[in-house]
Amino acid sequence: LVGAEADEVAVTTSVSQAVSALVSALPLERGRNRIVISEFEFPTVGQIAHAQELRGAEVVHVRPEADGRIPLERFAEAIDERTALVCCTAISYRTGYRLDVGEVARLAHARGALCLADSYQAAGAVPLDVRALDVDLLTAGTVKYLLASAGLAFMFVRRDLHERLLPTQTGWFADEDIFRMDISDYSPAGDARRFDAGTPPVPNIYAGIAGMGIVEEAGVAAIEAHVRALVDRLFAGLDELGATVATPRGDGELGPLVCVASTDPDALVRALGDERIVTSSRDANLRVSLHLYNVEEDVDRVLEALASHEHLLA
């Protein structure tokens, strides 16, 4: 799914747990106390980052332009020699904008900082390769495009960081020998498992394995191509309706999410739900998410429903 080896992957109950363990390992008191986050981060990342202000961290937000894009120059301005961690989102849950994660990682490394890519809205929908992206850390979970449930997530941790990072938020599954049942010292595992926590929800793991198996069988590249055709069809119909699309459409900027401006997005979600069309709302937008199980007829049904509720489009 992400091009990582097994010893580079921590299995967690959520990205919140993974990121909390990660930042607990950052030696913020040693001069590098800045954490850079984009404005598109999920609350998990932003709230955990700001919690580190209690440890002396300085949190800097990278804000988007009016067109919904975050220029790389904004990241370059925020990252300096004091930066410990740069957090970015592969695909924004708020707008569907797909960021050039590899370039953000390059900017972070140029200043000696680590780069964390939250890929929750990307894993299973677009190809991901931690080597090609050159990220230090990458998180994702199974509740979105990996076709399973909440309660299961993972974090890639680059192998050369295993010995450097010592998380103080931990659990017995993170110990070097969990069945030794030792309570006399702190002996974390020598690989990414040191970022594990307690006993995971076992039923969720079976669901996660099944969901990831479906994605693997279909092939992420094939899924991306299928979804892109559906996204293009949706864009064409939205343009005919005169709708305002909040999702940037440039080359390399698209994923499986399309956001449409609405005068009352919650009402629009309810109206579509009455027609058995499941969507969601973020900010002032309706969010439509497409995946391998969707077909052209699904897109057409969405467009027909939007046409009948055109008064709710901005």
PDB file of C-alpha atoms in Angstrom:
ATOM      1  CA  LEU A   1       0.000   0.000   0.000  1.00  0.00           C
ATOM      2  CA  VAL A   2       2.731   2.493   0.852  1.00  0.00           C
ATOM      3  CA  GLY A   3       5.979   0.740  -0.103  1.00  0.00           C
ATOM      4  CA  ALA A   4       7.157   0.162   3.470  1.00  0.00           C
ATOM      5  CA  GLU A   5       8.724  -2.904   5.054  1.00  0.00           C
ATOM      6  CA  ALA A   6       6.973  -4.625   7.967  1.00  0.00           C
ATOM      7  CA  ASP A   7       9.514  -3.479  10.563  1.00  0.00           C
ATOM      8  CA  GLU A   8       8.875   0.151   9.543  1.00  0.00           C
ATOM      9  CA  VAL A   9       5.154   0.025  10.357  1.00  0.00           C
ATOM     10  CA  ALA A  10       3.529   0.627  13.728  1.00  0.00           C
ATOM     11  CA  VAL A  11       0.001  -0.734  14.125  1.00  0.00           C
ATOM     12  CA  THR A  12      -2.199   1.598  16.133  1.00  0.00           C
ATOM     13  CA  THR A  13      -5.837   2.075  17.015  1.00  0.00           C
ATOM     14  CA  SER A  14      -5.986   5.500  15.360  1.00  0.00           C
ATOM     15  CA  VAL A  15      -3.854   8.161  13.753  1.00  0.00           C
ATOM     16  CA  SER A  16      -4.421  10.182  16.924  1.00  0.00           C
ATOM     17  CA  GLN A  17      -2.631   7.513  18.934  1.00  0.00           C
ATOM     18  CA  ALA A  18       0.175   7.248  16.380  1.00  0.00           C
ATOM     19  CA  VAL A  19       0.816  10.992  16.186  1.00  0.00           C
ATOM     20  CA  SER A  20       0.635  11.362  19.964  1.00  0.00           C
ATOM     21  CA  ALA A  21       3.311   8.691  20.346  1.00  0.00           C
ATOM     22  CA  LEU A  22       5.406  10.348  17.651  1.00  0.00           C
ATOM     23  CA  VAL A  23       5.414  13.865  19.086  1.00  0.00           C
ATOM     24  CA  SER A  24       6.113  12.486  22.553  1.00  0.00           C
ATOM     25  CA  ALA A  25       9.443  11.322  21.099  1.00  0.00           C
ATOM     26  CA  LEU A  26      10.468  14.743  19.779  1.00  0.00           C
ATOM     27  CA  PRO A  27      13.169  16.357  21.965  1.00  0.00           C
ATOM     28  CA  LEU A  28      11.617  19.817  21.697  1.00  0.00           C
ATOM     29  CA  GLU A  29      13.782  21.200  24.469  1.00  0.00           C
ATOM     30  CA  ARG A  30      16.975  20.843  22.416  1.00  0.00           C
ATOM     31  CA  GLY A  31      16.590  23.921  20.227  1.00  0.00           C
ATOM     32  CA  ARG A  32      14.254  22.512  17.589  1.00  0.00           C
ATOM     33  CA  ASN A  33      10.869  23.354  19.027  1.00  0.00           C
ATOM     34  CA  ARG A  34       8.875  24.435  15.965  1.00  0.00           C
ATOM     35  CA  ILE A  35       6.089  22.260  14.556  1.00  0.00           C
ATOM     36  CA  VAL A  36       4.767  23.338  11.164  1.00  0.00           C
ATOM     37  CA  ILE A  37       1.248  22.250  10.191  1.00  0.00           C
ATOM     38  CA  SER A  38      -0.858  23.027   7.157  1.00  0.00           C
ATOM     39  CA  GLU A  39      -4.299  24.549   7.535  1.00  0.00           C
ATOM     40  CA  PHE A  40      -5.710  21.380   5.959  1.00  0.00           C
ATOM     41  CA  GLU A  41      -4.632  19.050   8.768  1.00  0.00           C
ATOM     42  CA  PHE A  42      -7.262  16.909  10.436  1.00  0.00           C
ATOM     43  CA  PRO A  43      -8.020  18.094  14.013  1.00  0.00           C
ATOM     44  CA  THR A  44      -5.926  15.193  15.314  1.00  0.00           C
ATOM     45  CA  VAL A  45      -2.715  16.762  14.058  1.00  0.00           C
ATOM     46  CA  GLY A  46      -3.517  20.352  14.931  1.00  0.00           C
ATOM     47  CA  GLN A  47      -4.719  19.624  18.443  1.00  0.00           C
ATOM     48  CA  ILE A  48      -1.800  17.327  19.252  1.00  0.00           C
ATOM     49  CA  ALA A  49       0.660  19.880  17.861  1.00  0.00           C
ATOM     50  CA  HIS A  50      -0.785  22.678  19.980  1.00  0.00           C
ATOM     51  CA  ALA A  51      -0.757  20.420  23.049  1.00  0.00           C
ATOM     52  CA  GLN A  52       3.031  20.426  22.696  1.00  0.00           C
ATOM     53  CA  GLU A  53       3.017  24.145  23.488  1.00  0.00           C
ATOM     54  CA  LEU A  54       2.872  22.933  27.082  1.00  0.00           C
ATOM     55  CA  ARG A  55       6.339  21.483  26.400  1.00  0.00           C
ATOM     56  CA  GLY A  56       7.652  24.689  24.827  1.00  0.00           C
ATOM     57  CA  ALA A  57       6.712  24.048  21.214  1.00  0.00           C
ATOM     58  CA  GLU A  58       5.971  26.818  18.735  1.00  0.00           C
ATOM     59  CA  VAL A  59       3.248  25.842  16.261  1.00  0.00           C
ATOM     60  CA  VAL A  60       3.172  27.578  12.877  1.00  0.00           C
ATOM     61  CA  HIS A  61       0.223  27.257  10.495  1.00  0.00           C
ATOM     62  CA  VAL A  62       0.669  27.217   6.717  1.00  0.00           C
ATOM     63  CA  ARG A  63      -2.438  28.768   5.211  1.00  0.00           C
ATOM     64  CA  PRO A  64      -3.933  28.228   1.747  1.00  0.00           C
ATOM     65  CA  GLU A  65      -4.570  30.788  -0.946  1.00  0.00           C
ATOM     66  CA  ALA A  66      -8.116  31.835  -1.804  1.00  0.00           C
ATOM     67  CA  ASP A  67      -8.173  29.211  -4.572  1.00  0.00           C
ATOM     68  CA  GLY A  68      -7.757  26.387  -2.054  1.00  0.00           C
ATOM     69  CA  ARG A  69      -4.135  25.620  -2.885  1.00  0.00           C
ATOM     70  CA  ILE A  70      -1.130  25.833  -0.582  1.00  0.00           C
ATOM     71  CA  PRO A  71       1.890  27.084  -2.544  1.00  0.00           C
ATOM     72  CA  LEU A  72       5.135  25.371  -1.648  1.00  0.00           C
ATOM     73  CA  GLU A  73       6.565  28.818  -0.963  1.00  0.00           C
ATOM     74  CA  ARG A  74       4.292  29.027   2.079  1.00  0.00           C
ATOM     75  CA  PHE A  75       5.896  25.908   3.514  1.00  0.00           C
ATOM     76  CA  ALA A  76       9.369  27.231   2.680  1.00  0.00           C
ATOM     77  CA  GLU A  77       8.633  30.433   4.605  1.00  0.00           C
ATOM     78  CA  ALA A  78       7.442  28.522   7.675  1.00  0.00           C
ATOM     79  CA  ILE A  79      10.232  25.935   7.895  1.00  0.00           C
ATOM     80  CA  ASP A  80      13.519  27.027   9.454  1.00  0.00           C
ATOM     81  CA  GLU A  81      16.447  25.597  11.429  1.00  0.00           C
ATOM     82  CA  ARG A  82      14.295  25.520  14.571  1.00  0.00           C
ATOM     83  CA  THR A  83      11.739  23.206  12.964  1.00  0.00           C
ATOM     84  CA  ALA A  84      11.482  19.697  14.390  1.00  0.00           C
ATOM     85  CA  LEU A  85       8.479  18.420  12.425  1.00  0.00           C
ATOM     86  CA  VAL A  86       6.550  19.416   9.311  1.00  0.00           C
ATOM     87  CA  CYS A  87       3.030  17.974   9.063  1.00  0.00           C
ATOM     88  CA  CYS A  88       1.223  17.871   5.749  1.00  0.00           C
ATOM     89  CA  THR A  89      -1.859  16.145   4.371  1.00  0.00           C
ATOM     90  CA  ALA A  90      -1.671  14.149   1.150  1.00  0.00           C
ATOM     91  CA  ILE A  91      -5.330  14.828   0.323  1.00  0.00           C
ATOM     92  CA  SER A  92      -7.323  17.378   2.292  1.00  0.00           C
ATOM     93  CA  TYR A  93     -10.452  16.073   3.993  1.00  0.00           C
ATOM     94  CA  ARG A  94     -11.856  19.612   3.755  1.00  0.00           C
ATOM     95  CA  THR A  95     -11.452  20.351   0.041  1.00  0.00           C
ATOM     96  CA  GLY A  96     -10.061  17.273  -1.710  1.00  0.00           C
ATOM     97  CA  TYR A  97      -6.870  19.159  -2.606  1.00  0.00           C
ATOM     98  CA  ARG A  98      -3.937  16.835  -3.289  1.00  0.00           C
ATOM     99  CA  LEU A  99      -0.643  18.253  -2.070  1.00  0.00           C
ATOM    100  CA  ASP A 100       2.811  17.623  -3.527  1.00  0.00           C
ATOM    101  CA  VAL A 101       4.016  15.765  -0.442  1.00  0.00           C
ATOM    102  CA  GLY A 102       7.390  14.920  -1.948  1.00  0.00           C
ATOM    103  CA  GLU A 103       8.255  18.585  -2.369  1.00  0.00           C
ATOM    104  CA  VAL A 104       7.167  19.390   1.176  1.00  0.00           C
ATOM    105  CA  ALA A 105       9.452  16.598   2.415  1.00  0.00           C
ATOM    106  CA  ARG A 106      12.307  18.056   0.383  1.00  0.00           C
ATOM    107  CA  LEU A 107      11.792  21.468   1.975  1.00  0.00           C
ATOM    108  CA  ALA A 108      11.673  19.931   5.448  1.00  0.00           C
ATOM    109  CA  HIS A 109      14.859  17.936   4.931  1.00  0.00           C
ATOM    110  CA  ALA A 110      16.699  20.977   3.583  1.00  0.00           C
ATOM    111  CA  ARG A 111      16.288  22.531   7.054  1.00  0.00           C
ATOM    112  CA  GLY A 112      16.950  19.308   8.972  1.00  0.00           C
ATOM    113  CA  ALA A 113      13.313  18.717   9.935  1.00  0.00           C
ATOM    114  CA  LEU A 114      11.240  15.543   9.811  1.00  0.00           C
ATOM    115  CA  CYS A 115       8.197  15.295   7.534  1.00  0.00           C
ATOM    116  CA  LEU A 116       4.942  13.563   8.498  1.00  0.00           C
ATOM    117  CA  ALA A 117       2.381  12.894   5.753  1.00  0.00           C
ATOM    118  CA  ASP A 118      -1.187  12.213   6.879  1.00  0.00           C
ATOM    119  CA  SER A 119      -2.467   9.971   4.086  1.00  0.00           C
ATOM    120  CA  TYR A 120      -5.805   8.904   5.526  1.00  0.00           C
ATOM    121  CA  GLN A 121      -7.763  10.255   2.540  1.00  0.00           C
ATOM    122  CA  ALA A 122      -5.214   8.872   0.068  1.00  0.00           C
ATOM    123  CA  ALA A 123      -4.376   5.304   1.124  1.00  0.00           C
ATOM    124  CA  GLY A 124      -6.275   2.905  -1.097  1.00  0.00           C
ATOM    125  CA  ALA A 125      -7.366   5.658  -3.483  1.00  0.00           C
ATOM    126  CA  VAL A 126      -4.091   6.879  -5.007  1.00  0.00           C
ATOM    127  CA  PRO A 127      -0.660   5.228  -5.249  1.00  0.00           C
ATOM    128  CA  LEU A 128       1.644   5.959  -2.312  1.00  0.00           C
ATOM    129  CA  ASP A 129       5.337   5.134  -2.038  1.00  0.00           C
ATOM    130  CA  VAL A 130       7.234   6.307   1.013  1.00  0.00           C
ATOM    131  CA  ARG A 131      10.561   5.900  -0.847  1.00  0.00           C
ATOM    132  CA  ALA A 132       9.515   8.027  -3.806  1.00  0.00           C
ATOM    133  CA  LEU A 133       7.934  10.650  -1.550  1.00  0.00           C
ATOM    134  CA  ASP A 134      10.991  10.534   0.748  1.00  0.00           C
ATOM    135  CA  VAL A 135       8.845  11.149   3.820  1.00  0.00           C
ATOM    136  CA  ASP A 136      10.068  10.235   7.278  1.00  0.00           C
ATOM    137  CA  LEU A 137       6.655   9.301   8.621  1.00  0.00           C
ATOM    138  CA  LEU A 138       3.301   8.489   7.054  1.00  0.00           C
ATOM    139  CA  THR A 139      -0.030   7.721   8.682  1.00  0.00           C
ATOM    140  CA  ALA A 140      -3.262   6.195   7.423  1.00  0.00           C
ATOM    141  CA  GLY A 141      -6.206   4.160   8.671  1.00  0.00           C
ATOM    142  CA  THR A 142      -8.804   1.704   7.496  1.00  0.00           C
ATOM    143  CA  VAL A 143     -12.055   3.606   7.917  1.00  0.00           C
ATOM    144  CA  LYS A 144     -11.913   5.427   4.551  1.00  0.00           C
ATOM    145  CA  TYR A 145     -10.628   4.010   1.266  1.00  0.00           C
ATOM    146  CA  LEU A 146      -9.229   0.833   2.829  1.00  0.00           C
ATOM    147  CA  LEU A 147     -12.812  -0.370   3.171  1.00  0.00           C
ATOM    148  CA  ALA A 148     -12.905  -1.348   6.835  1.00  0.00           C
ATOM    149  CA  SER A 149     -13.884   0.231  10.138  1.00  0.00           C
ATOM    150  CA  ALA A 150     -12.594   2.671  12.691  1.00  0.00           C
ATOM    151  CA  GLY A 151     -10.215   1.375  15.339  1.00  0.00           C
ATOM    152  CA  LEU A 152      -7.269   0.411  13.137  1.00  0.00           C
ATOM    153  CA  ALA A 153      -4.518   2.619  11.717  1.00  0.00           C
ATOM    154  CA  PHE A 154      -0.809   2.489  11.002  1.00  0.00           C
ATOM    155  CA  MET A 155       2.266   4.695  10.868  1.00  0.00           C
ATOM    156  CA  PHE A 156       5.329   4.247   8.680  1.00  0.00           C
ATOM    157  CA  VAL A 157       8.525   5.236  10.509  1.00  0.00           C
ATOM    158  CA  ARG A 158      11.713   5.415   8.447  1.00  0.00           C
ATOM    159  CA  ARG A 159      14.110   2.731   9.646  1.00  0.00           C
ATOM    160  CA  ASP A 160      16.991   5.027  10.601  1.00  0.00           C
ATOM    161  CA  LEU A 161      14.650   6.887  12.989  1.00  0.00           C
ATOM    162  CA  HIS A 162      13.817   3.853  15.105  1.00  0.00           C
ATOM    163  CA  GLU A 163      16.694   4.277  17.527  1.00  0.00           C
ATOM    164  CA  ARG A 164      16.544   8.090  17.483  1.00  0.00           C
ATOM    165  CA  LEU A 165      12.927   8.461  18.534  1.00  0.00           C
ATOM    166  CA  LEU A 166      11.933   7.296  22.013  1.00  0.00           C
ATOM    167  CA  PRO A 167       8.198   7.795  22.584  1.00  0.00           C
ATOM    168  CA  THR A 168       7.087   8.487  26.128  1.00  0.00           C
ATOM    169  CA  GLN A 169       3.483   7.762  25.193  1.00  0.00           C
ATOM    170  CA  THR A 170       3.613   4.000  24.954  1.00  0.00           C
ATOM    171  CA  GLY A 171       1.969   0.689  25.877  1.00  0.00           C
ATOM    172  CA  TRP A 172       2.826  -2.931  26.446  1.00  0.00           C
ATOM    173  CA  PHE A 173       2.612  -3.838  22.743  1.00  0.00           C
ATOM    174  CA  ALA A 174       5.512  -1.420  22.180  1.00  0.00           C
ATOM    175  CA  ASP A 175       7.903  -3.308  24.453  1.00  0.00           C
ATOM    176  CA  GLU A 176      10.807  -5.287  23.008  1.00  0.00           C
ATOM    177  CA  ASP A 177       9.347  -8.470  24.530  1.00  0.00           C
ATOM    178  CA  ILE A 178       5.688  -8.017  25.365  1.00  0.00           C
ATOM    179  CA  PHE A 179       5.286 -11.414  27.000  1.00  0.00           C
ATOM    180  CA  ARG A 180       8.123 -10.860  29.467  1.00  0.00           C
ATOM    181  CA  MET A 181       5.612  -8.761  31.405  1.00  0.00           C
ATOM    182  CA  ASP A 182       8.426  -6.618  32.793  1.00  0.00           C
ATOM    183  CA  ILE A 183       7.459  -3.521  34.797  1.00  0.00           C
ATOM    184  CA  SER A 184      10.969  -2.631  35.969  1.00  0.00           C
ATOM    185  CA  ASP A 185      12.192  -0.512  33.035  1.00  0.00           C
ATOM    186  CA  TYR A 186      11.450   1.030  29.637  1.00  0.00           C
ATOM    187  CA  SER A 187      12.677  -1.250  26.862  1.00  0.00           C
ATOM    188  CA  PRO A 188      10.946  -0.280  23.617  1.00  0.00           C
ATOM    189  CA  ALA A 189      11.039  -2.495  20.548  1.00  0.00           C
ATOM    190  CA  GLY A 190      13.938  -1.856  18.201  1.00  0.00           C
ATOM    191  CA  ASP A 191      11.718  -1.148  15.206  1.00  0.00           C
ATOM    192  CA  ALA A 192       8.566   0.854  14.451  1.00  0.00           C
ATOM    193  CA  ARG A 193       6.615  -1.300  16.891  1.00  0.00           C
ATOM    194  CA  ARG A 194       7.923   1.026  19.622  1.00  0.00           C
ATOM    195  CA  PHE A 195       5.096   3.340  18.509  1.00  0.00           C
ATOM    196  CA  ASP A 196       2.413   0.716  19.177  1.00  0.00           C
ATOM    197  CA  ALA A 197       0.276   1.074  22.298  1.00  0.00           C
ATOM    198  CA  GLY A 198      -2.010  -1.374  24.076  1.00  0.00           C
ATOM    199  CA  THR A 199      -4.049  -4.319  22.873  1.00  0.00           C
ATOM    200  CA  PRO A 200      -5.710  -3.400  19.567  1.00  0.00           C
ATOM    201  CA  PRO A 201      -9.393  -4.160  18.833  1.00  0.00           C
ATOM    202  CA  VAL A 202      -8.947  -7.627  17.334  1.00  0.00           C
ATOM    203  CA  PRO A 203     -12.244  -7.806  15.344  1.00  0.00           C
ATOM    204  CA  ASN A 204     -11.312  -4.565  13.585  1.00  0.00           C
ATOM    205  CA  ILE A 205      -8.060  -6.155  12.439  1.00  0.00           C
ATOM    206  CA  TYR A 206      -9.952  -8.884  10.589  1.00  0.00           C
ATOM    207  CA  ALA A 207     -12.066  -6.225   8.877  1.00  0.00           C
ATOM    208  CA  GLY A 208      -8.925  -4.255   8.028  1.00  0.00           C
ATOM    209  CA  ILE A 209      -7.195  -7.272   6.498  1.00  0.00           C
ATOM    210  CA  ALA A 210     -10.280  -8.024   4.396  1.00  0.00           C
ATOM    211  CA  GLY A 211     -10.641  -4.430   3.219  1.00  0.00           C
ATOM    212  CA  MET A 212      -6.985  -4.058   2.326  1.00  0.00           C
ATOM    213  CA  GLY A 213      -7.180  -7.385   0.504  1.00  0.00           C
ATOM    214  CA  ILE A 214      -9.917  -6.032  -1.751  1.00  0.00           C
ATOM    215  CA  VAL A 215      -7.874  -2.918  -2.490  1.00  0.00           C
ATOM    216  CA  GLU A 216      -4.777  -4.989  -3.204  1.00  0.00           C
ATOM    217  CA  GLU A 217      -6.692  -7.304  -5.538  1.00  0.00           C
ATOM    218  CA  ALA A 218      -8.191  -4.396  -7.476  1.00  0.00           C
ATOM    219  CA  GLY A 219      -4.885  -2.493  -7.593  1.00  0.00           C
ATOM    220  CA  VAL A 220      -4.527   1.089  -6.409  1.00  0.00           C
ATOM    221  CA  ALA A 221      -3.451   2.362  -9.843  1.00  0.00           C
ATOM    222  CA  ALA A 222      -6.582   0.855 -11.398  1.00  0.00           C
ATOM    223  CA  ILE A 223      -8.715   2.334  -8.615  1.00  0.00           C
ATOM    224  CA  GLU A 224      -7.208   5.774  -9.203  1.00  0.00           C
ATOM    225  CA  ALA A 225      -7.891   5.607 -12.956  1.00  0.00           C
ATOM    226  CA  HIS A 226     -11.474   4.436 -12.396  1.00  0.00           C
ATOM    227  CA  VAL A 227     -12.178   7.154  -9.846  1.00  0.00           C
ATOM    228  CA  ARG A 228     -10.558   9.858 -11.983  1.00  0.00           C
ATOM    229  CA  ALA A 229     -12.993   9.082 -14.807  1.00  0.00           C
ATOM    230  CA  LEU A 230     -15.885   9.417 -12.371  1.00  0.00           C
ATOM    231  CA  VAL A 231     -14.485  12.661 -10.955  1.00  0.00           C
ATOM    232  CA  ASP A 232     -14.182  14.112 -14.466  1.00  0.00           C
ATOM    233  CA  ARG A 233     -17.790  13.123 -15.175  1.00  0.00           C
ATOM    234  CA  LEU A 234     -18.887  14.787 -11.946  1.00  0.00           C
ATOM    235  CA  PHE A 235     -16.953  17.965 -12.767  1.00  0.00           C
ATOM    236  CA  ALA A 236     -18.566  18.160 -16.211  1.00  0.00           C
ATOM    237  CA  GLY A 237     -22.039  17.850 -14.727  1.00  0.00           C
ATOM    238  CA  LEU A 238     -21.328  20.379 -11.994  1.00  0.00           C
ATOM    239  CA  ASP A 239     -20.113  22.862 -14.591  1.00  0.00           C
ATOM    240  CA  GLU A 240     -23.361  22.396 -16.528  1.00  0.00           C
ATOM    241  CA  LEU A 241     -25.283  23.138 -13.337  1.00  0.00           C
ATOM    242  CA  GLY A 242     -23.222  26.265 -12.763  1.00  0.00           C
ATOM    243  CA  ALA A 243     -22.093  24.945  -9.376  1.00  0.00           C
ATOM    244  CA  THR A 244     -19.038  26.339  -7.612  1.00  0.00           C
ATOM    245  CA  VAL A 245     -16.438  23.608  -7.169  1.00  0.00           C
ATOM    246  CA  ALA A 246     -14.115  24.179  -4.202  1.00  0.00           C
ATOM    247  CA  THR A 247     -11.698  21.397  -5.164  1.00  0.00           C
ATOM    248  CA  PRO A 248      -8.649  22.510  -7.196  1.00  0.00           C
ATOM    249  CA  ARG A 249      -8.517  20.753 -10.575  1.00  0.00           C
ATOM    250  CA  GLY A 250      -4.911  21.130 -11.688  1.00  0.00           C
ATOM    251  CA  ASP A 251      -2.648  18.302 -12.800  1.00  0.00           C
ATOM    252  CA  GLY A 252      -1.679  16.204  -9.810  1.00  0.00           C
ATOM    253  CA  GLU A 253      -4.120  18.029  -7.532  1.00  0.00           C
ATOM    254  CA  LEU A 254      -7.030  15.592  -7.673  1.00  0.00           C
ATOM    255  CA  GLY A 255      -7.940  12.620  -5.544  1.00  0.00           C
ATOM    256  CA  PRO A 256     -11.272  10.903  -4.843  1.00  0.00           C
ATOM    257  CA  LEU A 257     -12.964  13.853  -3.078  1.00  0.00           C
ATOM    258  CA  VAL A 258     -14.964  16.602  -4.758  1.00  0.00           C
ATOM    259  CA  CYS A 259     -16.286  19.532  -2.728  1.00  0.00           C
ATOM    260  CA  VAL A 260     -19.131  21.727  -3.964  1.00  0.00           C
ATOM    261  CA  ALA A 261     -20.036  25.084  -2.423  1.00  0.00           C
ATOM    262  CA  SER A 262     -23.470  25.215  -0.800  1.00  0.00           C
ATOM    263  CA  THR A 263     -25.600  27.840   0.911  1.00  0.00           C
ATOM    264  CA  ASP A 264     -26.584  25.208   3.489  1.00  0.00           C
ATOM    265  CA  PRO A 265     -24.370  22.125   3.180  1.00  0.00           C
ATOM    266  CA  ASP A 266     -25.978  20.279   6.099  1.00  0.00           C
ATOM    267  CA  ALA A 267     -29.421  20.685   4.546  1.00  0.00           C
ATOM    268  CA  LEU A 268     -28.037  19.498   1.216  1.00  0.00           C
ATOM    269  CA  VAL A 269     -26.533  16.407   2.861  1.00  0.00           C
ATOM    270  CA  ARG A 270     -29.931  15.621   4.396  1.00  0.00           C
ATOM    271  CA  ALA A 271     -31.731  16.179   1.098  1.00  0.00           C
ATOM    272  CA  LEU A 272     -29.400  13.825  -0.744  1.00  0.00           C
ATOM    273  CA  GLY A 273     -29.678  11.338   2.105  1.00  0.00           C
ATOM    274  CA  ASP A 274     -33.449  11.279   1.610  1.00  0.00           C
ATOM    275  CA  GLU A 275     -32.662  10.056  -1.912  1.00  0.00           C
ATOM    276  CA  ARG A 276     -30.314   7.381  -0.523  1.00  0.00           C
ATOM    277  CA  ILE A 277     -27.190   9.252  -1.598  1.00  0.00           C
ATOM    278  CA  VAL A 278     -24.597   9.358   1.172  1.00  0.00           C
ATOM    279  CA  THR A 279     -22.406  12.471   1.271  1.00  0.00           C
ATOM    280  CA  SER A 280     -20.973  14.708   3.977  1.00  0.00           C
ATOM    281  CA  SER A 281     -20.281  18.380   4.596  1.00  0.00           C
ATOM    282  CA  ARG A 282     -17.086  20.228   5.447  1.00  0.00           C
ATOM    283  CA  ASP A 283     -16.943  23.986   5.974  1.00  0.00           C
ATOM    284  CA  ALA A 284     -19.389  25.536   3.492  1.00  0.00           C
ATOM    285  CA  ASN A 285     -19.169  22.640   1.054  1.00  0.00           C
ATOM    286  CA  LEU A 286     -20.888  19.400   0.178  1.00  0.00           C
ATOM    287  CA  ARG A 287     -18.304  16.597  -0.002  1.00  0.00           C
ATOM    288  CA  VAL A 288     -18.735  13.776  -2.511  1.00  0.00           C
ATOM    289  CA  SER A 289     -16.379  10.805  -2.135  1.00  0.00           C
ATOM    290  CA  LEU A 290     -15.930   8.273  -4.936  1.00  0.00           C
ATOM    291  CA  HIS A 291     -14.324   4.843  -4.836  1.00  0.00           C
ATOM    292  CA  LEU A 292     -13.895   1.585  -6.728  1.00  0.00           C
ATOM    293  CA  TYR A 293     -17.486   0.449  -6.108  1.00  0.00           C
ATOM    294  CA  ASN A 294     -19.019   3.557  -7.699  1.00  0.00           C
ATOM    295  CA  VAL A 295     -20.134   3.653 -11.333  1.00  0.00           C
ATOM    296  CA  GLU A 296     -21.230   6.328 -13.804  1.00  0.00           C
ATOM    297  CA  GLU A 297     -24.864   5.869 -12.818  1.00  0.00           C
ATOM    298  CA  ASP A 298     -23.977   6.884  -9.263  1.00  0.00           C
ATOM    299  CA  VAL A 299     -22.456  10.127 -10.507  1.00  0.00           C
ATOM    300  CA  ASP A 300     -25.501  10.813 -12.654  1.00  0.00           C
ATOM    301  CA  ARG A 301     -27.802  10.259  -9.659  1.00  0.00           C
ATOM    302  CA  VAL A 302     -25.796  12.783  -7.647  1.00  0.00           C
ATOM    303  CA  LEU A 303     -26.059  15.334 -10.445  1.00  0.00           C
ATOM    304  CA  GLU A 304     -29.801  14.769 -10.842  1.00  0.00           C
ATOM    305  CA  ALA A 305     -30.301  15.204  -7.101  1.00  0.00           C
ATOM    306  CA  LEU A 306     -28.232  18.392  -7.072  1.00  0.00           C
ATOM    307  CA  ALA A 307     -30.258  19.750  -9.976  1.00  0.00           C
ATOM    308  CA  SER A 308     -33.453  19.182  -7.998  1.00  0.00           C
ATOM    309  CA  HIS A 309     -31.947  21.024  -5.022  1.00  0.00           C
ATOM    310  CA  GLU A 310     -30.225  23.730  -7.024  1.00  0.00           C
ATOM    311  CA  HIS A 311     -31.393  26.356  -4.552  1.00  0.00           C
ATOM    312  CA  LEU A 312     -28.900  24.909  -2.045  1.00  0.00           C
ATOM    313  CA  LEU A 313     -25.923  25.365  -4.371  1.00  0.00           C
ATOM    314  CA  ALA A 314     -23.804  28.476  -3.836  1.00  0.00           C
TER     315      ALA A 314
END
